[in-house]
Amino acid sequence: AYQTVFNDPNFIYNFSYSVFWALLTIMVGILIFVPTAYLIRLRLPQFRAPVEFITLLPFVIPAIVYVFSLVRTFSKPPLLIVDSPVLLIAAYAVLSMPYMYSAIDTGLRAIDVRTLTEAAQSLGAGWGTVLFRVILPNIRVAILSGSFLTFAIVIGELILADYLVKPAFAPYMAYMMQQKAYEPAAMAVISFALTWACLGIIQFVGRGSDQT
């Protein structure tokens, strides 16, 4: 079954697209949530509770409701992007929001954001330098944790890619379950192995950071 799966060009095609979606989602998540969490911790602590509530909404809104809302909203002018990969990436970014934002916020709690910012600014650093050359290196483990969790979520997500009609690993596996018996089981094991590998990398990187 594993040999059949890995020799299937459709598996390579759909799995490659899932990896591509995951990498783009991680990049979008970092660009959005790092500055947001940093700004809230440094300048806008009064918005912390509302933002945390918003980031938890993907836990309570069913994915099927979410995707039908996206289709209904973005299938008509002026934002006619229902067929664009941009909508899928944005949807994945929102779906991964609880994990990415929480990981970044936890990383920021572990460092003295205000002192690092003031020290960098006293040396002439601008906001971009402070964020990308001072803050980011100090929360790299948190960002990696959120990134690997996002990767695992995108790889295993079915509803969004299926209803937005985009190539992805989970819809392909669901399709194969209707056609064959053993190959879908092999793909499920592959999916679990990827998830465990991501968690193992998070644990390894976190332990290495604690030792340093």
JSON list of C-alpha atoms in Angstrom, two decimals:
[
{"chain": "A", "resi": 1, "resn": "ALA", "atom": "CA", "xyz": [0.00, 0.00, 0.00]},
{"chain": "A", "resi": 2, "resn": "TYR", "atom": "CA", "xyz": [2.82, 2.42, 0.86]},
{"chain": "A", "resi": 3, "resn": "GLN", "atom": "CA", "xyz": [4.59, 1.63, -2.39]},
{"chain": "A", "resi": 4, "resn": "THR", "atom": "CA", "xyz": [1.39, 2.28, -4.34]},
{"chain": "A", "resi": 5, "resn": "VAL", "atom": "CA", "xyz": [0.84, 5.58, -2.54]},
{"chain": "A", "resi": 6, "resn": "PHE", "atom": "CA", "xyz": [4.35, 6.92, -3.11]},
{"chain": "A", "resi": 7, "resn": "ASN", "atom": "CA", "xyz": [4.29, 5.84, -6.77]},
{"chain": "A", "resi": 8, "resn": "ASP", "atom": "CA", "xyz": [0.98, 7.59, -7.37]},
{"chain": "A", "resi": 9, "resn": "PRO", "atom": "CA", "xyz": [1.56, 10.96, -9.13]},
{"chain": "A", "resi": 10, "resn": "ASN", "atom": "CA", "xyz": [-1.74, 12.25, -7.75]},
{"chain": "A", "resi": 11, "resn": "PHE", "atom": "CA", "xyz": [-0.47, 11.71, -4.21]},
{"chain": "A", "resi": 12, "resn": "ILE", "atom": "CA", "xyz": [2.73, 13.65, -4.97]},
{"chain": "A", "resi": 13, "resn": "TYR", "atom": "CA", "xyz": [0.70, 16.40, -6.65]},
{"chain": "A", "resi": 14, "resn": "ASN", "atom": "CA", "xyz": [-1.81, 16.85, -3.83]},
{"chain": "A", "resi": 15, "resn": "PHE", "atom": "CA", "xyz": [0.69, 16.43, -1.02]},
{"chain": "A", "resi": 16, "resn": "SER", "atom": "CA", "xyz": [3.05, 18.97, -2.62]},
{"chain": "A", "resi": 17, "resn": "TYR", "atom": "CA", "xyz": [0.23, 21.48, -2.78]},
{"chain": "A", "resi": 18, "resn": "SER", "atom": "CA", "xyz": [-0.59, 20.91, 0.90]},
{"chain": "A", "resi": 19, "resn": "VAL", "atom": "CA", "xyz": [3.04, 21.57, 1.81]},
{"chain": "A", "resi": 20, "resn": "PHE", "atom": "CA", "xyz": [2.95, 24.71, -0.35]},
{"chain": "A", "resi": 21, "resn": "TRP", "atom": "CA", "xyz": [-0.27, 25.94, 1.32]},
{"chain": "A", "resi": 22, "resn": "ALA", "atom": "CA", "xyz": [1.23, 25.22, 4.74]},
{"chain": "A", "resi": 23, "resn": "LEU", "atom": "CA", "xyz": [4.42, 27.19, 4.06]},
{"chain": "A", "resi": 24, "resn": "LEU", "atom": "CA", "xyz": [2.47, 30.17, 2.74]},
{"chain": "A", "resi": 25, "resn": "THR", "atom": "CA", "xyz": [0.13, 30.03, 5.74]},
{"chain": "A", "resi": 26, "resn": "ILE", "atom": "CA", "xyz": [3.09, 30.00, 8.12]},
{"chain": "A", "resi": 27, "resn": "MET", "atom": "CA", "xyz": [4.61, 33.04, 6.42]},
{"chain": "A", "resi": 28, "resn": "VAL", "atom": "CA", "xyz": [1.32, 34.94, 6.55]},
{"chain": "A", "resi": 29, "resn": "GLY", "atom": "CA", "xyz": [0.82, 33.96, 10.20]},
{"chain": "A", "resi": 30, "resn": "ILE", "atom": "CA", "xyz": [4.28, 35.19, 11.20]},
{"chain": "A", "resi": 31, "resn": "LEU", "atom": "CA", "xyz": [3.85, 38.48, 9.34]},
{"chain": "A", "resi": 32, "resn": "ILE", "atom": "CA", "xyz": [0.47, 39.13, 10.97]},
{"chain": "A", "resi": 33, "resn": "PHE", "atom": "CA", "xyz": [0.66, 37.69, 14.46]},
{"chain": "A", "resi": 34, "resn": "VAL", "atom": "CA", "xyz": [4.21, 38.62, 15.50]},
{"chain": "A", "resi": 35, "resn": "PRO", "atom": "CA", "xyz": [3.68, 42.38, 15.05]},
{"chain": "A", "resi": 36, "resn": "THR", "atom": "CA", "xyz": [0.18, 42.11, 16.54]},
{"chain": "A", "resi": 37, "resn": "ALA", "atom": "CA", "xyz": [1.27, 40.27, 19.68]},
{"chain": "A", "resi": 38, "resn": "TYR", "atom": "CA", "xyz": [4.32, 42.53, 20.03]},
{"chain": "A", "resi": 39, "resn": "LEU", "atom": "CA", "xyz": [2.26, 45.72, 19.74]},
{"chain": "A", "resi": 40, "resn": "ILE", "atom": "CA", "xyz": [-0.35, 44.47, 22.21]},
{"chain": "A", "resi": 41, "resn": "ARG", "atom": "CA", "xyz": [2.28, 43.50, 24.77]},
{"chain": "A", "resi": 42, "resn": "LEU", "atom": "CA", "xyz": [4.26, 46.72, 24.36]},
{"chain": "A", "resi": 43, "resn": "ARG", "atom": "CA", "xyz": [1.71, 49.47, 23.74]},
{"chain": "A", "resi": 44, "resn": "LEU", "atom": "CA", "xyz": [-1.88, 48.17, 23.82]},
{"chain": "A", "resi": 45, "resn": "PRO", "atom": "CA", "xyz": [-2.32, 45.78, 26.79]},
{"chain": "A", "resi": 46, "resn": "GLN", "atom": "CA", "xyz": [-5.99, 46.84, 27.08]},
{"chain": "A", "resi": 47, "resn": "PHE", "atom": "CA", "xyz": [-6.70, 45.00, 23.82]},
{"chain": "A", "resi": 48, "resn": "ARG", "atom": "CA", "xyz": [-5.16, 41.75, 24.98]},
{"chain": "A", "resi": 49, "resn": "ALA", "atom": "CA", "xyz": [-8.38, 40.13, 26.23]},
{"chain": "A", "resi": 50, "resn": "PRO", "atom": "CA", "xyz": [-10.48, 40.99, 23.12]},
{"chain": "A", "resi": 51, "resn": "VAL", "atom": "CA", "xyz": [-7.73, 39.80, 20.78]},
{"chain": "A", "resi": 52, "resn": "GLU", "atom": "CA", "xyz": [-7.32, 36.54, 22.70]},
{"chain": "A", "resi": 53, "resn": "PHE", "atom": "CA", "xyz": [-11.08, 36.02, 22.46]},
{"chain": "A", "resi": 54, "resn": "ILE", "atom": "CA", "xyz": [-10.97, 36.58, 18.70]},
{"chain": "A", "resi": 55, "resn": "THR", "atom": "CA", "xyz": [-8.11, 34.14, 18.27]},
{"chain": "A", "resi": 56, "resn": "LEU", "atom": "CA", "xyz": [-10.17, 31.43, 19.98]},
{"chain": "A", "resi": 57, "resn": "LEU", "atom": "CA", "xyz": [-13.16, 31.78, 17.63]},
{"chain": "A", "resi": 58, "resn": "PRO", "atom": "CA", "xyz": [-11.95, 29.04, 15.23]},
{"chain": "A", "resi": 59, "resn": "PHE", "atom": "CA", "xyz": [-12.45, 26.60, 18.12]},
{"chain": "A", "resi": 60, "resn": "VAL", "atom": "CA", "xyz": [-16.16, 27.39, 18.41]},
{"chain": "A", "resi": 61, "resn": "ILE", "atom": "CA", "xyz": [-17.15, 28.09, 14.79]},
{"chain": "A", "resi": 62, "resn": "PRO", "atom": "CA", "xyz": [-17.60, 24.84, 12.83]},
{"chain": "A", "resi": 63, "resn": "ALA", "atom": "CA", "xyz": [-15.41, 24.58, 9.75]},
{"chain": "A", "resi": 64, "resn": "ILE", "atom": "CA", "xyz": [-18.40, 23.88, 7.52]},
{"chain": "A", "resi": 65, "resn": "VAL", "atom": "CA", "xyz": [-20.07, 27.13, 8.64]},
{"chain": "A", "resi": 66, "resn": "TYR", "atom": "CA", "xyz": [-16.79, 28.95, 8.15]},
{"chain": "A", "resi": 67, "resn": "VAL", "atom": "CA", "xyz": [-16.23, 27.73, 4.60]},
{"chain": "A", "resi": 68, "resn": "PHE", "atom": "CA", "xyz": [-19.81, 28.40, 3.48]},
{"chain": "A", "resi": 69, "resn": "SER", "atom": "CA", "xyz": [-19.52, 31.92, 4.88]},
{"chain": "A", "resi": 70, "resn": "LEU", "atom": "CA", "xyz": [-16.34, 32.43, 2.88]},
{"chain": "A", "resi": 71, "resn": "VAL", "atom": "CA", "xyz": [-17.95, 31.15, -0.31]},
{"chain": "A", "resi": 72, "resn": "ARG", "atom": "CA", "xyz": [-21.04, 33.30, 0.21]},
{"chain": "A", "resi": 73, "resn": "THR", "atom": "CA", "xyz": [-19.00, 36.44, 0.98]},
{"chain": "A", "resi": 74, "resn": "PHE", "atom": "CA", "xyz": [-16.26, 36.19, -1.64]},
{"chain": "A", "resi": 75, "resn": "SER", "atom": "CA", "xyz": [-18.21, 34.79, -4.59]},
{"chain": "A", "resi": 76, "resn": "LYS", "atom": "CA", "xyz": [-19.62, 38.16, -5.58]},
{"chain": "A", "resi": 77, "resn": "PRO", "atom": "CA", "xyz": [-18.20, 41.61, -6.35]},
{"chain": "A", "resi": 78, "resn": "PRO", "atom": "CA", "xyz": [-16.27, 43.57, -5.22]},
{"chain": "A", "resi": 79, "resn": "LEU", "atom": "CA", "xyz": [-14.22, 40.75, -3.64]},
{"chain": "A", "resi": 80, "resn": "LEU", "atom": "CA", "xyz": [-14.63, 37.99, -6.21]},
{"chain": "A", "resi": 81, "resn": "ILE", "atom": "CA", "xyz": [-11.77, 35.78, -4.99]},
{"chain": "A", "resi": 82, "resn": "VAL", "atom": "CA", "xyz": [-13.53, 32.50, -4.23]},
{"chain": "A", "resi": 83, "resn": "ASP", "atom": "CA", "xyz": [-11.45, 30.74, -6.90]},
{"chain": "A", "resi": 84, "resn": "SER", "atom": "CA", "xyz": [-8.17, 32.33, -5.83]},
{"chain": "A", "resi": 85, "resn": "PRO", "atom": "CA", "xyz": [-5.60, 30.55, -3.65]},
{"chain": "A", "resi": 86, "resn": "VAL", "atom": "CA", "xyz": [-5.45, 33.78, -1.65]},
{"chain": "A", "resi": 87, "resn": "LEU", "atom": "CA", "xyz": [-8.77, 32.93, -0.01]},
{"chain": "A", "resi": 88, "resn": "LEU", "atom": "CA", "xyz": [-7.57, 29.46, 0.96]},
{"chain": "A", "resi": 89, "resn": "ILE", "atom": "CA", "xyz": [-4.35, 30.84, 2.50]},
{"chain": "A", "resi": 90, "resn": "ALA", "atom": "CA", "xyz": [-6.30, 33.48, 4.40]},
{"chain": "A", "resi": 91, "resn": "ALA", "atom": "CA", "xyz": [-8.74, 30.83, 5.62]},
{"chain": "A", "resi": 92, "resn": "TYR", "atom": "CA", "xyz": [-5.89, 28.59, 6.78]},
{"chain": "A", "resi": 93, "resn": "ALA", "atom": "CA", "xyz": [-4.26, 31.55, 8.55]},
{"chain": "A", "resi": 94, "resn": "VAL", "atom": "CA", "xyz": [-7.47, 32.16, 10.49]},
{"chain": "A", "resi": 95, "resn": "LEU", "atom": "CA", "xyz": [-7.85, 28.46, 11.26]},
{"chain": "A", "resi": 96, "resn": "SER", "atom": "CA", "xyz": [-4.28, 28.30, 12.64]},
{"chain": "A", "resi": 97, "resn": "MET", "atom": "CA", "xyz": [-4.71, 31.56, 14.56]},
{"chain": "A", "resi": 98, "resn": "PRO", "atom": "CA", "xyz": [-5.26, 29.99, 18.03]},
{"chain": "A", "resi": 99, "resn": "TYR", "atom": "CA", "xyz": [-2.04, 28.01, 17.79]},
{"chain": "A", "resi": 100, "resn": "MET", "atom": "CA", "xyz": [0.21, 30.57, 16.09]},
{"chain": "A", "resi": 101, "resn": "TYR", "atom": "CA", "xyz": [-0.89, 33.54, 18.16]},
{"chain": "A", "resi": 102, "resn": "SER", "atom": "CA", "xyz": [-0.80, 31.63, 21.45]},
{"chain": "A", "resi": 103, "resn": "ALA", "atom": "CA", "xyz": [2.70, 30.31, 20.73]},
{"chain": "A", "resi": 104, "resn": "ILE", "atom": "CA", "xyz": [4.01, 33.78, 19.82]},
{"chain": "A", "resi": 105, "resn": "ASP", "atom": "CA", "xyz": [2.33, 35.40, 22.82]},
{"chain": "A", "resi": 106, "resn": "THR", "atom": "CA", "xyz": [3.82, 32.78, 25.13]},
{"chain": "A", "resi": 107, "resn": "GLY", "atom": "CA", "xyz": [7.26, 33.46, 23.67]},
{"chain": "A", "resi": 108, "resn": "LEU", "atom": "CA", "xyz": [6.86, 37.20, 24.21]},
{"chain": "A", "resi": 109, "resn": "ARG", "atom": "CA", "xyz": [5.87, 36.62, 27.84]},
{"chain": "A", "resi": 110, "resn": "ALA", "atom": "CA", "xyz": [9.16, 34.83, 28.42]},
{"chain": "A", "resi": 111, "resn": "ILE", "atom": "CA", "xyz": [11.27, 37.86, 27.46]},
{"chain": "A", "resi": 112, "resn": "ASP", "atom": "CA", "xyz": [11.39, 41.48, 28.64]},
{"chain": "A", "resi": 113, "resn": "VAL", "atom": "CA", "xyz": [9.93, 43.08, 25.54]},
{"chain": "A", "resi": 114, "resn": "ARG", "atom": "CA", "xyz": [9.99, 46.65, 26.84]},
{"chain": "A", "resi": 115, "resn": "THR", "atom": "CA", "xyz": [13.62, 46.54, 27.99]},
{"chain": "A", "resi": 116, "resn": "LEU", "atom": "CA", "xyz": [14.82, 44.97, 24.75]},
{"chain": "A", "resi": 117, "resn": "THR", "atom": "CA", "xyz": [12.88, 47.53, 22.70]},
{"chain": "A", "resi": 118, "resn": "GLU", "atom": "CA", "xyz": [14.16, 50.52, 24.68]},
{"chain": "A", "resi": 119, "resn": "ALA", "atom": "CA", "xyz": [17.74, 49.23, 24.57]},
{"chain": "A", "resi": 120, "resn": "ALA", "atom": "CA", "xyz": [17.59, 48.74, 20.79]},
{"chain": "A", "resi": 121, "resn": "GLN", "atom": "CA", "xyz": [16.02, 52.15, 20.24]},
{"chain": "A", "resi": 122, "resn": "SER", "atom": "CA", "xyz": [18.64, 53.82, 22.41]},
{"chain": "A", "resi": 123, "resn": "LEU", "atom": "CA", "xyz": [21.23, 52.42, 19.98]},
{"chain": "A", "resi": 124, "resn": "GLY", "atom": "CA", "xyz": [19.40, 53.95, 17.03]},
{"chain": "A", "resi": 125, "resn": "ALA", "atom": "CA", "xyz": [17.35, 50.96, 15.85]},
{"chain": "A", "resi": 126, "resn": "GLY", "atom": "CA", "xyz": [14.06, 51.60, 14.06]},
{"chain": "A", "resi": 127, "resn": "TRP", "atom": "CA", "xyz": [10.86, 49.64, 14.61]},
{"chain": "A", "resi": 128, "resn": "GLY", "atom": "CA", "xyz": [11.62, 47.23, 11.78]},
{"chain": "A", "resi": 129, "resn": "THR", "atom": "CA", "xyz": [15.08, 46.50, 13.15]},
{"chain": "A", "resi": 130, "resn": "VAL", "atom": "CA", "xyz": [13.72, 46.04, 16.66]},
{"chain": "A", "resi": 131, "resn": "LEU", "atom": "CA", "xyz": [11.05, 43.62, 15.50]},
{"chain": "A", "resi": 132, "resn": "PHE", "atom": "CA", "xyz": [13.04, 41.50, 13.05]},
{"chain": "A", "resi": 133, "resn": "ARG", "atom": "CA", "xyz": [16.56, 41.62, 14.52]},
{"chain": "A", "resi": 134, "resn": "VAL", "atom": "CA", "xyz": [15.85, 41.83, 18.25]},
{"chain": "A", "resi": 135, "resn": "ILE", "atom": "CA", "xyz": [12.43, 40.38, 19.05]},
{"chain": "A", "resi": 136, "resn": "LEU", "atom": "CA", "xyz": [12.20, 37.62, 16.41]},
{"chain": "A", "resi": 137, "resn": "PRO", "atom": "CA", "xyz": [15.49, 35.88, 17.34]},
{"chain": "A", "resi": 138, "resn": "ASN", "atom": "CA", "xyz": [14.39, 35.80, 20.99]},
{"chain": "A", "resi": 139, "resn": "ILE", "atom": "CA", "xyz": [11.09, 34.08, 20.23]},
{"chain": "A", "resi": 140, "resn": "ARG", "atom": "CA", "xyz": [12.29, 31.74, 17.48]},
{"chain": "A", "resi": 141, "resn": "VAL", "atom": "CA", "xyz": [11.34, 28.62, 19.46]},
{"chain": "A", "resi": 142, "resn": "ALA", "atom": "CA", "xyz": [7.81, 29.95, 19.97]},
{"chain": "A", "resi": 143, "resn": "ILE", "atom": "CA", "xyz": [7.54, 30.78, 16.27]},
{"chain": "A", "resi": 144, "resn": "LEU", "atom": "CA", "xyz": [8.79, 27.32, 15.33]},
{"chain": "A", "resi": 145, "resn": "SER", "atom": "CA", "xyz": [6.23, 25.75, 17.66]},
{"chain": "A", "resi": 146, "resn": "GLY", "atom": "CA", "xyz": [3.40, 27.70, 16.08]},
{"chain": "A", "resi": 147, "resn": "SER", "atom": "CA", "xyz": [4.76, 27.00, 12.60]},
{"chain": "A", "resi": 148, "resn": "PHE", "atom": "CA", "xyz": [4.93, 23.23, 13.03]},
{"chain": "A", "resi": 149, "resn": "LEU", "atom": "CA", "xyz": [1.46, 23.12, 14.57]},
{"chain": "A", "resi": 150, "resn": "THR", "atom": "CA", "xyz": [0.18, 25.17, 11.64]},
{"chain": "A", "resi": 151, "resn": "PHE", "atom": "CA", "xyz": [1.89, 22.78, 9.23]},
{"chain": "A", "resi": 152, "resn": "ALA", "atom": "CA", "xyz": [0.21, 19.78, 10.86]},
{"chain": "A", "resi": 153, "resn": "ILE", "atom": "CA", "xyz": [-3.19, 21.51, 10.79]},
{"chain": "A", "resi": 154, "resn": "VAL", "atom": "CA", "xyz": [-2.97, 22.44, 7.11]},
{"chain": "A", "resi": 155, "resn": "ILE", "atom": "CA", "xyz": [-1.79, 18.96, 6.10]},
{"chain": "A", "resi": 156, "resn": "GLY", "atom": "CA", "xyz": [-4.74, 17.32, 7.83]},
{"chain": "A", "resi": 157, "resn": "GLU", "atom": "CA", "xyz": [-7.46, 19.88, 7.08]},
{"chain": "A", "resi": 158, "resn": "LEU", "atom": "CA", "xyz": [-10.26, 18.60, 4.84]},
{"chain": "A", "resi": 159, "resn": "ILE", "atom": "CA", "xyz": [-13.23, 20.96, 4.76]},
{"chain": "A", "resi": 160, "resn": "LEU", "atom": "CA", "xyz": [-11.64, 24.18, 3.49]},
{"chain": "A", "resi": 161, "resn": "ALA", "atom": "CA", "xyz": [-9.65, 22.68, 0.63]},
{"chain": "A", "resi": 162, "resn": "ASP", "atom": "CA", "xyz": [-12.53, 20.41, -0.37]},
{"chain": "A", "resi": 163, "resn": "TYR", "atom": "CA", "xyz": [-15.24, 23.07, -0.55]},
{"chain": "A", "resi": 164, "resn": "LEU", "atom": "CA", "xyz": [-12.92, 25.70, -2.04]},
{"chain": "A", "resi": 165, "resn": "VAL", "atom": "CA", "xyz": [-11.94, 23.09, -4.65]},
{"chain": "A", "resi": 166, "resn": "LYS", "atom": "CA", "xyz": [-8.18, 23.25, -4.22]},
{"chain": "A", "resi": 167, "resn": "PRO", "atom": "CA", "xyz": [-5.68, 20.35, -4.49]},
{"chain": "A", "resi": 168, "resn": "ALA", "atom": "CA", "xyz": [-4.64, 19.13, -1.06]},
{"chain": "A", "resi": 169, "resn": "PHE", "atom": "CA", "xyz": [-3.65, 15.99, 0.81]},
{"chain": "A", "resi": 170, "resn": "ALA", "atom": "CA", "xyz": [-6.75, 15.52, 3.00]},
{"chain": "A", "resi": 171, "resn": "PRO", "atom": "CA", "xyz": [-9.37, 15.77, 0.20]},
{"chain": "A", "resi": 172, "resn": "TYR", "atom": "CA", "xyz": [-7.30, 13.37, -1.88]},
{"chain": "A", "resi": 173, "resn": "MET", "atom": "CA", "xyz": [-7.19, 10.90, 1.02]},
{"chain": "A", "resi": 174, "resn": "ALA", "atom": "CA", "xyz": [-10.96, 11.23, 1.48]},
{"chain": "A", "resi": 175, "resn": "TYR", "atom": "CA", "xyz": [-11.44, 10.51, -2.22]},
{"chain": "A", "resi": 176, "resn": "MET", "atom": "CA", "xyz": [-9.17, 7.46, -2.04]},
{"chain": "A", "resi": 177, "resn": "MET", "atom": "CA", "xyz": [-11.20, 6.10, 0.89]},
{"chain": "A", "resi": 178, "resn": "GLN", "atom": "CA", "xyz": [-14.12, 5.73, -1.49]},
{"chain": "A", "resi": 179, "resn": "GLN", "atom": "CA", "xyz": [-12.01, 3.86, -4.05]},
{"chain": "A", "resi": 180, "resn": "LYS", "atom": "CA", "xyz": [-9.56, 1.63, -2.20]},
{"chain": "A", "resi": 181, "resn": "ALA", "atom": "CA", "xyz": [-9.11, -0.07, 1.15]},
{"chain": "A", "resi": 182, "resn": "TYR", "atom": "CA", "xyz": [-5.43, -0.14, 2.13]},
{"chain": "A", "resi": 183, "resn": "GLU", "atom": "CA", "xyz": [-3.97, 2.95, 0.47]},
{"chain": "A", "resi": 184, "resn": "PRO", "atom": "CA", "xyz": [-6.08, 5.42, 2.55]},
{"chain": "A", "resi": 185, "resn": "ALA", "atom": "CA", "xyz": [-4.90, 3.65, 5.70]},
{"chain": "A", "resi": 186, "resn": "ALA", "atom": "CA", "xyz": [-1.31, 4.08, 4.55]},
{"chain": "A", "resi": 187, "resn": "MET", "atom": "CA", "xyz": [-1.91, 7.79, 3.91]},
{"chain": "A", "resi": 188, "resn": "ALA", "atom": "CA", "xyz": [-3.48, 8.17, 7.36]},
{"chain": "A", "resi": 189, "resn": "VAL", "atom": "CA", "xyz": [-0.35, 6.66, 8.92]},
{"chain": "A", "resi": 190, "resn": "ILE", "atom": "CA", "xyz": [1.77, 9.06, 6.85]},
{"chain": "A", "resi": 191, "resn": "SER", "atom": "CA", "xyz": [-0.33, 11.98, 8.12]},
{"chain": "A", "resi": 192, "resn": "PHE", "atom": "CA", "xyz": [0.05, 10.86, 11.73]},
{"chain": "A", "resi": 193, "resn": "ALA", "atom": "CA", "xyz": [3.79, 10.39, 11.22]},
{"chain": "A", "resi": 194, "resn": "LEU", "atom": "CA", "xyz": [4.10, 13.95, 9.91]},
{"chain": "A", "resi": 195, "resn": "THR", "atom": "CA", "xyz": [2.17, 15.29, 12.90]},
{"chain": "A", "resi": 196, "resn": "TRP", "atom": "CA", "xyz": [4.35, 13.38, 15.35]},
{"chain": "A", "resi": 197, "resn": "ALA", "atom": "CA", "xyz": [7.48, 14.50, 13.50]},
{"chain": "A", "resi": 198, "resn": "CYS", "atom": "CA", "xyz": [6.39, 18.13, 13.86]},
{"chain": "A", "resi": 199, "resn": "LEU", "atom": "CA", "xyz": [5.75, 17.68, 17.58]},
{"chain": "A", "resi": 200, "resn": "GLY", "atom": "CA", "xyz": [9.09, 15.91, 17.99]},
{"chain": "A", "resi": 201, "resn": "ILE", "atom": "CA", "xyz": [10.92, 18.78, 16.27]},
{"chain": "A", "resi": 202, "resn": "ILE", "atom": "CA", "xyz": [9.16, 21.27, 18.54]},
{"chain": "A", "resi": 203, "resn": "GLN", "atom": "CA", "xyz": [10.24, 19.26, 21.60]},
{"chain": "A", "resi": 204, "resn": "PHE", "atom": "CA", "xyz": [13.82, 18.94, 20.33]},
{"chain": "A", "resi": 205, "resn": "VAL", "atom": "CA", "xyz": [14.17, 22.62, 19.48]},
{"chain": "A", "resi": 206, "resn": "GLY", "atom": "CA", "xyz": [12.59, 23.68, 22.76]},
{"chain": "A", "resi": 207, "resn": "ARG", "atom": "CA", "xyz": [14.88, 21.44, 24.78]},
{"chain": "A", "resi": 208, "resn": "GLY", "atom": "CA", "xyz": [17.93, 22.73, 22.91]},
{"chain": "A", "resi": 209, "resn": "SER", "atom": "CA", "xyz": [16.86, 26.30, 23.64]},
{"chain": "A", "resi": 210, "resn": "ASP", "atom": "CA", "xyz": [16.41, 25.53, 27.35]},
{"chain": "A", "resi": 211, "resn": "GLN", "atom": "CA", "xyz": [19.90, 24.06, 27.51]},
{"chain": "A", "resi": 212, "resn": "THR", "atom": "CA", "xyz": [21.45, 27.15, 25.91]}
]
